[in-house]
PDB file of C-alpha atoms in Angstrom:
ATOM      1  CA  MET A1497       0.095   0.064   0.231  1.00  0.00           C
ATOM      2  CA  GLN A1498       1.483   3.728  -1.478  1.00  0.00           C
ATOM      3  CA  GLN A1499       2.655   5.083   2.010  1.00  0.00           C
ATOM      4  CA  THR A1500       1.348   8.646   2.832  1.00  0.00           C
ATOM      5  CA  LEU A1501       2.670  12.387   3.964  1.00  0.00           C
ATOM      6  CA  ASP A1502       0.813  10.934   8.145  1.00  0.00           C
ATOM      7  CA  GLU A1503       2.791   8.369   7.975  1.00  0.00           C
ATOM      8  CA  PRO A1504       6.324   8.101   8.362  1.00  0.00           C
ATOM      9  CA  SER A1505       8.100   5.062   7.169  1.00  0.00           C
ATOM     10  CA  PRO A1506       9.348   2.678   9.237  1.00  0.00           C
ATOM     11  CA  ALA A1507      13.080   3.671   8.180  1.00  0.00           C
ATOM     12  CA  GLN A1508      12.392   7.578   9.326  1.00  0.00           C
ATOM     13  CA  ALA A1509       9.891   7.372  11.945  1.00  0.00           C
ATOM     14  CA  MET A1510      10.734   7.794  16.159  1.00  0.00           C
ATOM     15  CA  LEU A1511       8.500   8.625  18.808  1.00  0.00           C
ATOM     16  CA  ASN A1512       7.380  11.702  19.690  1.00  0.00           C
ATOM     17  CA  LYS A1513       9.776  14.055  20.139  1.00  0.00           C
ATOM     18  CA  VAL A1514       7.635  16.695  21.735  1.00  0.00           C
ATOM     19  CA  PRO A1515       5.384  15.716  25.100  1.00  0.00           C
ATOM     20  CA  GLU A1516       1.365  15.560  25.583  1.00  0.00           C
ATOM     21  CA  VAL A1517      -0.495  18.593  26.375  1.00  0.00           C
ATOM     22  CA  THR A1518      -1.397  19.165  29.097  1.00  0.00           C
ATOM     23  CA  ILE A1519      -2.122  21.491  32.109  1.00  0.00           C
ATOM     24  CA  TYR A1520       1.744  20.841  33.359  1.00  0.00           C
ATOM     25  CA  PHE A1521       2.979  21.881  29.505  1.00  0.00           C
ATOM     26  CA  TRP A1522       0.669  25.335  28.976  1.00  0.00           C
ATOM     27  CA  ILE A1523       2.742  26.014  33.031  1.00  0.00           C
ATOM     28  CA  ILE A1524       6.105  25.450  31.567  1.00  0.00           C
ATOM     29  CA  LYS A1525       5.774  27.213  28.651  1.00  0.00           C
ATOM     30  CA  ILE A1526       4.341  29.940  30.173  1.00  0.00           C
ATOM     31  CA  LEU A1527       7.490  30.172  32.935  1.00  0.00           C
ATOM     32  CA  CYS A1528      10.090  29.767  30.233  1.00  0.00           C
ATOM     33  CA  THR A1529       8.538  32.500  28.603  1.00  0.00           C
ATOM     34  CA  THR A1530       8.818  34.819  31.462  1.00  0.00           C
ATOM     35  CA  VAL A1531      13.056  32.972  31.769  1.00  0.00           C
ATOM     36  CA  GLY A1532      13.762  34.388  28.371  1.00  0.00           C
ATOM     37  CA  GLU A1533      12.573  37.993  28.466  1.00  0.00           C
ATOM     38  CA  SER A1534      13.731  38.379  32.463  1.00  0.00           C
ATOM     39  CA  LEU A1535      17.428  36.413  31.459  1.00  0.00           C
ATOM     40  CA  ALA A1536      17.549  38.670  28.484  1.00  0.00           C
ATOM     41  CA  ASP A1537      17.386  41.030  29.850  1.00  0.00           C
ATOM     42  CA  TYR A1538      19.918  40.429  32.605  1.00  0.00           C
ATOM     43  CA  LEU A1539      22.427  39.585  30.915  1.00  0.00           C
ATOM     44  CA  ASN A1540      22.495  42.198  28.617  1.00  0.00           C
ATOM     45  CA  GLU A1541      20.922  45.681  31.229  1.00  0.00           C
ATOM     46  CA  THR A1542      22.421  44.057  34.627  1.00  0.00           C
ATOM     47  CA  LEU A1543      25.287  42.578  33.345  1.00  0.00           C
ATOM     48  CA  GLY A1544      26.131  44.525  30.841  1.00  0.00           C
ATOM     49  CA  PHE A1545      26.369  42.192  28.048  1.00  0.00           C
ATOM     50  CA  GLY A1546      25.572  44.097  25.366  1.00  0.00           C
ATOM     51  CA  LEU A1547      22.595  42.744  23.178  1.00  0.00           C
ATOM     52  CA  THR A1548      25.551  41.245  20.409  1.00  0.00           C
ATOM     53  CA  LYS A1549      27.098  39.083  22.956  1.00  0.00           C
ATOM     54  CA  THR A1550      24.284  37.901  24.682  1.00  0.00           C
ATOM     55  CA  THR A1551      22.458  37.206  21.214  1.00  0.00           C
ATOM     56  CA  TRP A1552      25.567  34.683  20.112  1.00  0.00           C
ATOM     57  CA  VAL A1553      25.838  33.556  24.161  1.00  0.00           C
ATOM     58  CA  PHE A1554      22.558  31.545  23.734  1.00  0.00           C
ATOM     59  CA  ALA A1555      22.364  31.033  20.568  1.00  0.00           C
ATOM     60  CA  ALA A1556      25.836  29.287  20.446  1.00  0.00           C
ATOM     61  CA  ALA A1557      23.541  26.939  23.473  1.00  0.00           C
ATOM     62  CA  LEU A1558      20.234  26.780  21.417  1.00  0.00           C
ATOM     63  CA  VAL A1559      22.404  25.264  18.322  1.00  0.00           C
ATOM     64  CA  ALA A1560      24.278  22.810  21.180  1.00  0.00           C
ATOM     65  CA  SER A1561      20.555  22.142  22.589  1.00  0.00           C
ATOM     66  CA  LEU A1562      19.142  21.242  19.476  1.00  0.00           C
ATOM     67  CA  VAL A1563      21.623  18.742  18.345  1.00  0.00           C
ATOM     68  CA  VAL A1564      21.096  16.804  21.592  1.00  0.00           C
ATOM     69  CA  GLN A1565      17.586  17.147  21.483  1.00  0.00           C
ATOM     70  CA  PHE A1566      17.620  15.790  17.499  1.00  0.00           C
ATOM     71  CA  ARG A1567      20.148  12.595  18.232  1.00  0.00           C
ATOM     72  CA  THR A1568      17.454  11.605  20.335  1.00  0.00           C
ATOM     73  CA  ARG A1569      14.877   9.078  19.115  1.00  0.00           C
ATOM     74  CA  ARG A1570      12.065  10.338  22.026  1.00  0.00           C
ATOM     75  CA  TYR A1571      10.531  12.680  24.440  1.00  0.00           C
ATOM     76  CA  ILE A1572      13.268  13.400  27.231  1.00  0.00           C
ATOM     77  CA  PRO A1573      11.643  15.669  29.149  1.00  0.00           C
ATOM     78  CA  ALA A1574      14.441  17.871  30.332  1.00  0.00           C
ATOM     79  CA  VAL A1575      16.520  18.032  26.324  1.00  0.00           C
ATOM     80  CA  TYR A1576      13.473  19.129  25.308  1.00  0.00           C
ATOM     81  CA  TRP A1577      12.671  21.786  27.687  1.00  0.00           C
ATOM     82  CA  LEU A1578      16.303  23.253  28.451  1.00  0.00           C
ATOM     83  CA  THR A1579      15.199  24.003  24.706  1.00  0.00           C
ATOM     84  CA  VAL A1580      12.685  25.743  24.574  1.00  0.00           C
ATOM     85  CA  VAL A1581      13.933  27.917  27.301  1.00  0.00           C
ATOM     86  CA  LEU A1582      16.511  28.787  24.926  1.00  0.00           C
ATOM     87  CA  ILE A1583      14.563  29.432  22.809  1.00  0.00           C
ATOM     88  CA  SER A1584      12.687  31.647  24.153  1.00  0.00           C
ATOM     89  CA  VAL A1585      15.489  34.254  24.649  1.00  0.00           C
ATOM     90  CA  VAL A1586      16.867  33.662  21.453  1.00  0.00           C
ATOM     91  CA  GLY A1587      13.648  34.733  19.951  1.00  0.00           C
ATOM     92  CA  THR A1588      12.846  37.435  22.601  1.00  0.00           C
ATOM     93  CA  LEU A1589      16.482  38.438  21.498  1.00  0.00           C
ATOM     94  CA  LEU A1590      15.732  38.741  17.242  1.00  0.00           C
ATOM     95  CA  THR A1591      12.971  41.121  17.947  1.00  0.00           C
ATOM     96  CA  ASP A1592      14.548  43.193  20.485  1.00  0.00           C
ATOM     97  CA  ASN A1593      18.138  43.337  17.534  1.00  0.00           C
ATOM     98  CA  LEU A1594      15.767  44.280  15.312  1.00  0.00           C
ATOM     99  CA  THR A1595      14.227  47.021  17.219  1.00  0.00           C
ATOM    100  CA  ASP A1596      17.338  48.941  19.922  1.00  0.00           C
ATOM    101  CA  GLY A1597      19.905  46.709  17.495  1.00  0.00           C
ATOM    102  CA  HIS A1598      18.748  48.015  13.555  1.00  0.00           C
ATOM    103  CA  HIS A1599      15.528  50.660  14.655  1.00  0.00           C
ATOM    104  CA  VAL A1600      13.295  48.468  13.145  1.00  0.00           C
ATOM    105  CA  PRO A1601       9.635  50.239  14.795  1.00  0.00           C
ATOM    106  CA  LEU A1602       6.996  46.589  16.294  1.00  0.00           C
ATOM    107  CA  TRP A1603       4.695  46.715  13.991  1.00  0.00           C
ATOM    108  CA  THR A1604       6.870  45.483  11.354  1.00  0.00           C
ATOM    109  CA  SER A1605       9.295  43.456  13.165  1.00  0.00           C
ATOM    110  CA  THR A1606       5.545  41.828  14.182  1.00  0.00           C
ATOM    111  CA  THR A1607       3.916  41.908  10.259  1.00  0.00           C
ATOM    112  CA  LEU A1608       7.610  40.495   9.553  1.00  0.00           C
ATOM    113  CA  PHE A1609       6.978  37.444  11.568  1.00  0.00           C
ATOM    114  CA  ALA A1610       3.413  37.020  10.863  1.00  0.00           C
ATOM    115  CA  SER A1611       4.631  36.957   7.381  1.00  0.00           C
ATOM    116  CA  LEU A1612       7.455  34.950   7.781  1.00  0.00           C
ATOM    117  CA  LEU A1613       4.977  31.889  10.367  1.00  0.00           C
ATOM    118  CA  ALA A1614       3.023  32.322   7.545  1.00  0.00           C
ATOM    119  CA  ILE A1615       4.621  31.109   5.240  1.00  0.00           C
ATOM    120  CA  VAL A1616       7.079  28.093   7.883  1.00  0.00           C
ATOM    121  CA  PHE A1617       2.916  26.826   8.210  1.00  0.00           C
ATOM    122  CA  GLY A1618       2.044  26.471   4.922  1.00  0.00           C
ATOM    123  CA  THR A1619       5.498  25.513   4.023  1.00  0.00           C
ATOM    124  CA  TRP A1620       4.837  22.267   6.961  1.00  0.00           C
ATOM    125  CA  TRP A1621       1.672  22.133   5.925  1.00  0.00           C
ATOM    126  CA  LEU A1622       2.659  21.802   1.999  1.00  0.00           C
ATOM    127  CA  ARG A1623       5.298  18.938   2.499  1.00  0.00           C
ATOM    128  CA  GLU A1624       4.252  17.139   5.634  1.00  0.00           C
ATOM    129  CA  GLY A1625       0.028  17.372   5.099  1.00  0.00           C
ATOM    130  CA  THR A1626       0.140  18.468   8.635  1.00  0.00           C
ATOM    131  CA  VAL A1627       0.791  21.128  11.777  1.00  0.00           C
ATOM    132  CA  SER A1628       0.395  18.413  14.286  1.00  0.00           C
ATOM    133  CA  ILE A1629       2.434  19.227  17.514  1.00  0.00           C
ATOM    134  CA  HIS A1630       1.363  15.144  17.938  1.00  0.00           C
ATOM    135  CA  SER A1631       2.948  14.577  14.502  1.00  0.00           C
ATOM    136  CA  ILE A1632       6.979  15.312  15.686  1.00  0.00           C
ATOM    137  CA  VAL A1633       8.024  12.114  14.340  1.00  0.00           C
ATOM    138  CA  THR A1634       9.813  12.655  12.405  1.00  0.00           C
ATOM    139  CA  ALA A1635      13.839  15.313  11.184  1.00  0.00           C
ATOM    140  CA  GLY A1636      12.280  15.979   9.359  1.00  0.00           C
ATOM    141  CA  ARG A1637       9.344  17.251  11.066  1.00  0.00           C
ATOM    142  CA  GLU A1638      10.966  18.228  13.521  1.00  0.00           C
ATOM    143  CA  THR A1639      12.894  21.143  12.172  1.00  0.00           C
ATOM    144  CA  PHE A1640       9.780  21.987  11.236  1.00  0.00           C
ATOM    145  CA  TYR A1641       8.255  22.686  14.045  1.00  0.00           C
ATOM    146  CA  TRP A1642      10.881  23.881  16.137  1.00  0.00           C
ATOM    147  CA  LEU A1643      11.808  26.361  13.578  1.00  0.00           C
ATOM    148  CA  THR A1644       7.393  27.393  14.292  1.00  0.00           C
ATOM    149  CA  VAL A1645       8.673  27.781  17.500  1.00  0.00           C
ATOM    150  CA  LEU A1646      11.512  30.092  17.017  1.00  0.00           C
ATOM    151  CA  VAL A1647       9.172  32.740  15.485  1.00  0.00           C
ATOM    152  CA  THR A1648       6.405  32.014  17.424  1.00  0.00           C
ATOM    153  CA  PHE A1649       8.183  33.450  19.814  1.00  0.00           C
ATOM    154  CA  ALA A1650      10.101  36.397  18.275  1.00  0.00           C
ATOM    155  CA  LEU A1651       6.066  37.003  16.921  1.00  0.00           C
ATOM    156  CA  GLY A1652       5.039  36.747  20.477  1.00  0.00           C
ATOM    157  CA  THR A1653       7.763  39.141  21.664  1.00  0.00           C
ATOM    158  CA  ALA A1654       7.021  42.108  18.975  1.00  0.00           C
ATOM    159  CA  THR A1655       3.242  41.614  19.668  1.00  0.00           C
ATOM    160  CA  GLY A1656       3.802  42.215  23.295  1.00  0.00           C
ATOM    161  CA  ASP A1657       6.058  45.099  22.723  1.00  0.00           C
ATOM    162  CA  TRP A1658       4.343  46.348  19.863  1.00  0.00           C
ATOM    163  CA  THR A1659       0.965  46.728  22.354  1.00  0.00           C
ATOM    164  CA  LEU A1660       2.257  48.146  25.312  1.00  0.00           C
ATOM    165  CA  GLU A1661       3.849  50.544  22.496  1.00  0.00           C
ATOM    166  CA  LEU A1662      -0.094  51.747  21.434  1.00  0.00           C
ATOM    167  CA  THR A1663      -1.540  51.505  24.958  1.00  0.00           C
ATOM    168  CA  GLY A1664       1.327  52.547  27.863  1.00  0.00           C
ATOM    169  CA  TRP A1665       0.282  50.355  29.794  1.00  0.00           C
ATOM    170  CA  THR A1666       1.162  49.696  33.131  1.00  0.00           C
ATOM    171  CA  PRO A1667       3.115  46.458  33.688  1.00  0.00           C
ATOM    172  CA  GLY A1668       0.351  44.027  35.517  1.00  0.00           C
ATOM    173  CA  VAL A1669      -2.436  45.549  33.783  1.00  0.00           C
ATOM    174  CA  SER A1670      -0.373  44.742  29.950  1.00  0.00           C
ATOM    175  CA  VAL A1671      -0.751  40.919  31.694  1.00  0.00           C
ATOM    176  CA  LEU A1672      -4.793  41.257  31.587  1.00  0.00           C
ATOM    177  CA  LEU A1673      -5.107  41.885  28.199  1.00  0.00           C
ATOM    178  CA  PRO A1674      -3.305  38.093  26.686  1.00  0.00           C
ATOM    179  CA  LEU A1675      -4.854  36.203  29.719  1.00  0.00           C
ATOM    180  CA  ALA A1676      -7.623  37.297  28.109  1.00  0.00           C
ATOM    181  CA  LEU A1677      -7.089  36.309  24.435  1.00  0.00           C
ATOM    182  CA  ILE A1678      -6.075  32.723  25.730  1.00  0.00           C
ATOM    183  CA  ALA A1679      -9.689  32.892  27.711  1.00  0.00           C
ATOM    184  CA  LEU A1680     -11.087  33.612  24.564  1.00  0.00           C
ATOM    185  CA  VAL A1681      -8.935  30.752  22.563  1.00  0.00           C
ATOM    186  CA  LEU A1682     -10.266  27.593  25.423  1.00  0.00           C
ATOM    187  CA  VAL A1683     -13.351  28.529  24.899  1.00  0.00           C
ATOM    188  CA  ALA A1684     -13.619  28.888  20.965  1.00  0.00           C
ATOM    189  CA  TRP A1685     -11.989  25.329  21.421  1.00  0.00           C
ATOM    190  CA  ARG A1686     -14.342  23.601  24.301  1.00  0.00           C
ATOM    191  CA  LEU A1687     -17.563  25.073  21.156  1.00  0.00           C
ATOM    192  CA  GLY A1688     -14.911  23.071  18.758  1.00  0.00           C
ATOM    193  CA  ALA A1689     -12.922  24.817  16.893  1.00  0.00           C
ATOM    194  CA  GLY A1690     -10.104  23.226  14.733  1.00  0.00           C
ATOM    195  CA  ALA A1691      -7.563  21.814  18.280  1.00  0.00           C
ATOM    196  CA  VAL A1692      -4.484  22.618  15.656  1.00  0.00           C
ATOM    197  CA  ILE A1693      -5.152  26.808  15.317  1.00  0.00           C
ATOM    198  CA  CYS A1694      -6.764  26.663  19.169  1.00  0.00           C
ATOM    199  CA  PHE A1695      -2.930  25.043  20.441  1.00  0.00           C
ATOM    200  CA  TRP A1696      -0.737  27.885  18.095  1.00  0.00           C
ATOM    201  CA  LEU A1697      -3.068  30.951  19.018  1.00  0.00           C
ATOM    202  CA  ALA A1698      -2.584  29.900  21.877  1.00  0.00           C
ATOM    203  CA  TYR A1699       1.074  29.207  21.999  1.00  0.00           C
ATOM    204  CA  ILE A1700       1.764  32.453  20.596  1.00  0.00           C
ATOM    205  CA  LEU A1701      -0.450  34.121  22.871  1.00  0.00           C
ATOM    206  CA  THR A1702       2.331  32.953  25.796  1.00  0.00           C
ATOM    207  CA  ARG A1703       4.952  34.539  25.129  1.00  0.00           C
ATOM    208  CA  PRO A1704       3.713  38.482  25.887  1.00  0.00           C
ATOM    209  CA  LEU A1705       1.903  37.104  28.688  1.00  0.00           C
ATOM    210  CA  GLY A1706       4.838  35.347  29.859  1.00  0.00           C
ATOM    211  CA  ALA A1707       6.892  37.899  29.460  1.00  0.00           C
ATOM    212  CA  ASN A1708       4.523  40.436  31.401  1.00  0.00           C
ATOM    213  CA  ILE A1709       4.536  38.726  34.182  1.00  0.00           C
ATOM    214  CA  GLY A1710       8.459  38.252  34.323  1.00  0.00           C
ATOM    215  CA  ASP A1711       8.230  42.118  33.415  1.00  0.00           C
ATOM    216  CA  TYR A1712       5.413  42.977  35.947  1.00  0.00           C
ATOM    217  CA  LEU A1713       7.565  40.981  39.038  1.00  0.00           C
ATOM    218  CA  ALA A1714      10.784  43.173  37.340  1.00  0.00           C
ATOM    219  CA  SER A1715       9.898  46.336  37.388  1.00  0.00           C
ATOM    220  CA  THR A1716       9.541  49.359  40.373  1.00  0.00           C
ATOM    221  CA  LYS A1717       7.501  49.318  42.693  1.00  0.00           C
ATOM    222  CA  ALA A1718       7.520  52.909  40.974  1.00  0.00           C
ATOM    223  CA  ASP A1719       6.956  51.692  37.363  1.00  0.00           C
ATOM    224  CA  GLY A1720       3.906  49.480  38.560  1.00  0.00           C
ATOM    225  CA  GLY A1721       5.724  46.275  39.619  1.00  0.00           C
ATOM    226  CA  ILE A1722       7.227  44.098  41.995  1.00  0.00           C
ATOM    227  CA  ALA A1723      10.685  45.206  42.248  1.00  0.00           C
ATOM    228  CA  LEU A1724      11.594  41.703  42.614  1.00  0.00           C
ATOM    229  CA  GLY A1725      14.570  43.229  39.431  1.00  0.00           C
ATOM    230  CA  THR A1726      15.561  40.885  36.623  1.00  0.00           C
ATOM    231  CA  LEU A1727      18.262  38.570  38.613  1.00  0.00           C
ATOM    232  CA  GLY A1728      15.632  37.440  41.460  1.00  0.00           C
ATOM    233  CA  THR A1729      12.311  37.204  38.982  1.00  0.00           C
ATOM    234  CA  SER A1730      14.358  34.669  36.656  1.00  0.00           C
ATOM    235  CA  LEU A1731      15.597  32.512  39.827  1.00  0.00           C
ATOM    236  CA  ILE A1732      12.064  31.481  41.101  1.00  0.00           C
ATOM    237  CA  PHE A1733      10.875  30.564  37.371  1.00  0.00           C
ATOM    238  CA  LEU A1734      14.209  28.642  36.051  1.00  0.00           C
ATOM    239  CA  GLY A1735      13.915  26.853  39.674  1.00  0.00           C
ATOM    240  CA  ALA A1736       9.622  26.430  39.377  1.00  0.00           C
ATOM    241  CA  ILE A1737      10.857  24.752  35.850  1.00  0.00           C
ATOM    242  CA  LEU A1738      13.502  21.847  37.108  1.00  0.00           C
ATOM    243  CA  ALA A1739      10.768  21.364  39.607  1.00  0.00           C
ATOM    244  CA  THR A1740       7.901  20.585  37.661  1.00  0.00           C
ATOM    245  CA  VAL A1741      10.753  19.319  34.817  1.00  0.00           C
ATOM    246  CA  ALA A1742      12.019  17.007  37.678  1.00  0.00           C
ATOM    247  CA  TYR A1743       7.832  15.370  38.779  1.00  0.00           C
ATOM    248  CA  LEU A1744       7.623  15.166  35.028  1.00  0.00           C
ATOM    249  CA  THR A1745      10.766  13.050  34.378  1.00  0.00           C
ATOM    250  CA  VAL A1746       9.293  10.543  37.289  1.00  0.00           C
ATOM    251  CA  SER A1747       5.989  10.926  36.662  1.00  0.00           C
ATOM    252  CA  GLY A1748       5.679  10.462  33.285  1.00  0.00           C
ATOM    253  CA  ARG A1749       2.659  12.092  33.338  1.00  0.00           C
ATOM    254  CA  ASP A1750       3.418  14.479  30.064  1.00  0.00           C
ATOM    255  CA  ARG A1751       4.577  11.026  27.779  1.00  0.00           C
ATOM    256  CA  ALA A1752       2.533  11.083  24.493  1.00  0.00           C
ATOM    257  CA  PRO A1753       1.269   6.887  23.834  1.00  0.00           C
ATOM    258  CA  ALA A1754       3.268   5.218  22.109  1.00  0.00           C
TER     259      ALA A1754
END
């Protein structure tokens, strides 16, 4: 029988390389996006590392993590979520470099990354016949997946920053918009909207949500935050990520069926 696009050959196939989409998935995803914002700001601004050096350091770390991730034949929580943390930082830095380093307007960055995301999704669909994360069982699909994740982080950063620029909201108030939009996506999914499109919409929206939470925690009280600082915020959320990943590694609660 002729093989379809959705059925990789035994030589190509591996166990699904991403976790099940459970409450733990979304908790760690938001924690990772917050770390991506606060850790990048800490190295870039507080330590005076600068955008260029910070970008190169995290890009190199991301490449190393991706090499390990691609070499595995199944989902390993520690490797997968380390890659997400690093890709969240790199995605943030892509937008920051365009905005601060090259003075590209945020509306331009938002348009650019939205167009790039549409191209990646379109190519992924035409090549594989699916953009579902439950089908990440070949190296080709995994490549599309991680490229999509990187672009969603960059897009979420640009969109979130542009929204703040337009509204002038304080960090605390800014949390409410992405939270409300995620709630609408959840309602739409419950009412029968496509699971795949709802997943990716929520995935994009968790980026500005996590970033705004990070800004709220790190900002001074005079700026409407609670003054934990970028280092304090990063350490708290990294600790929460480590604890959750350790629990999932032992319990296997987020492993997809073979």
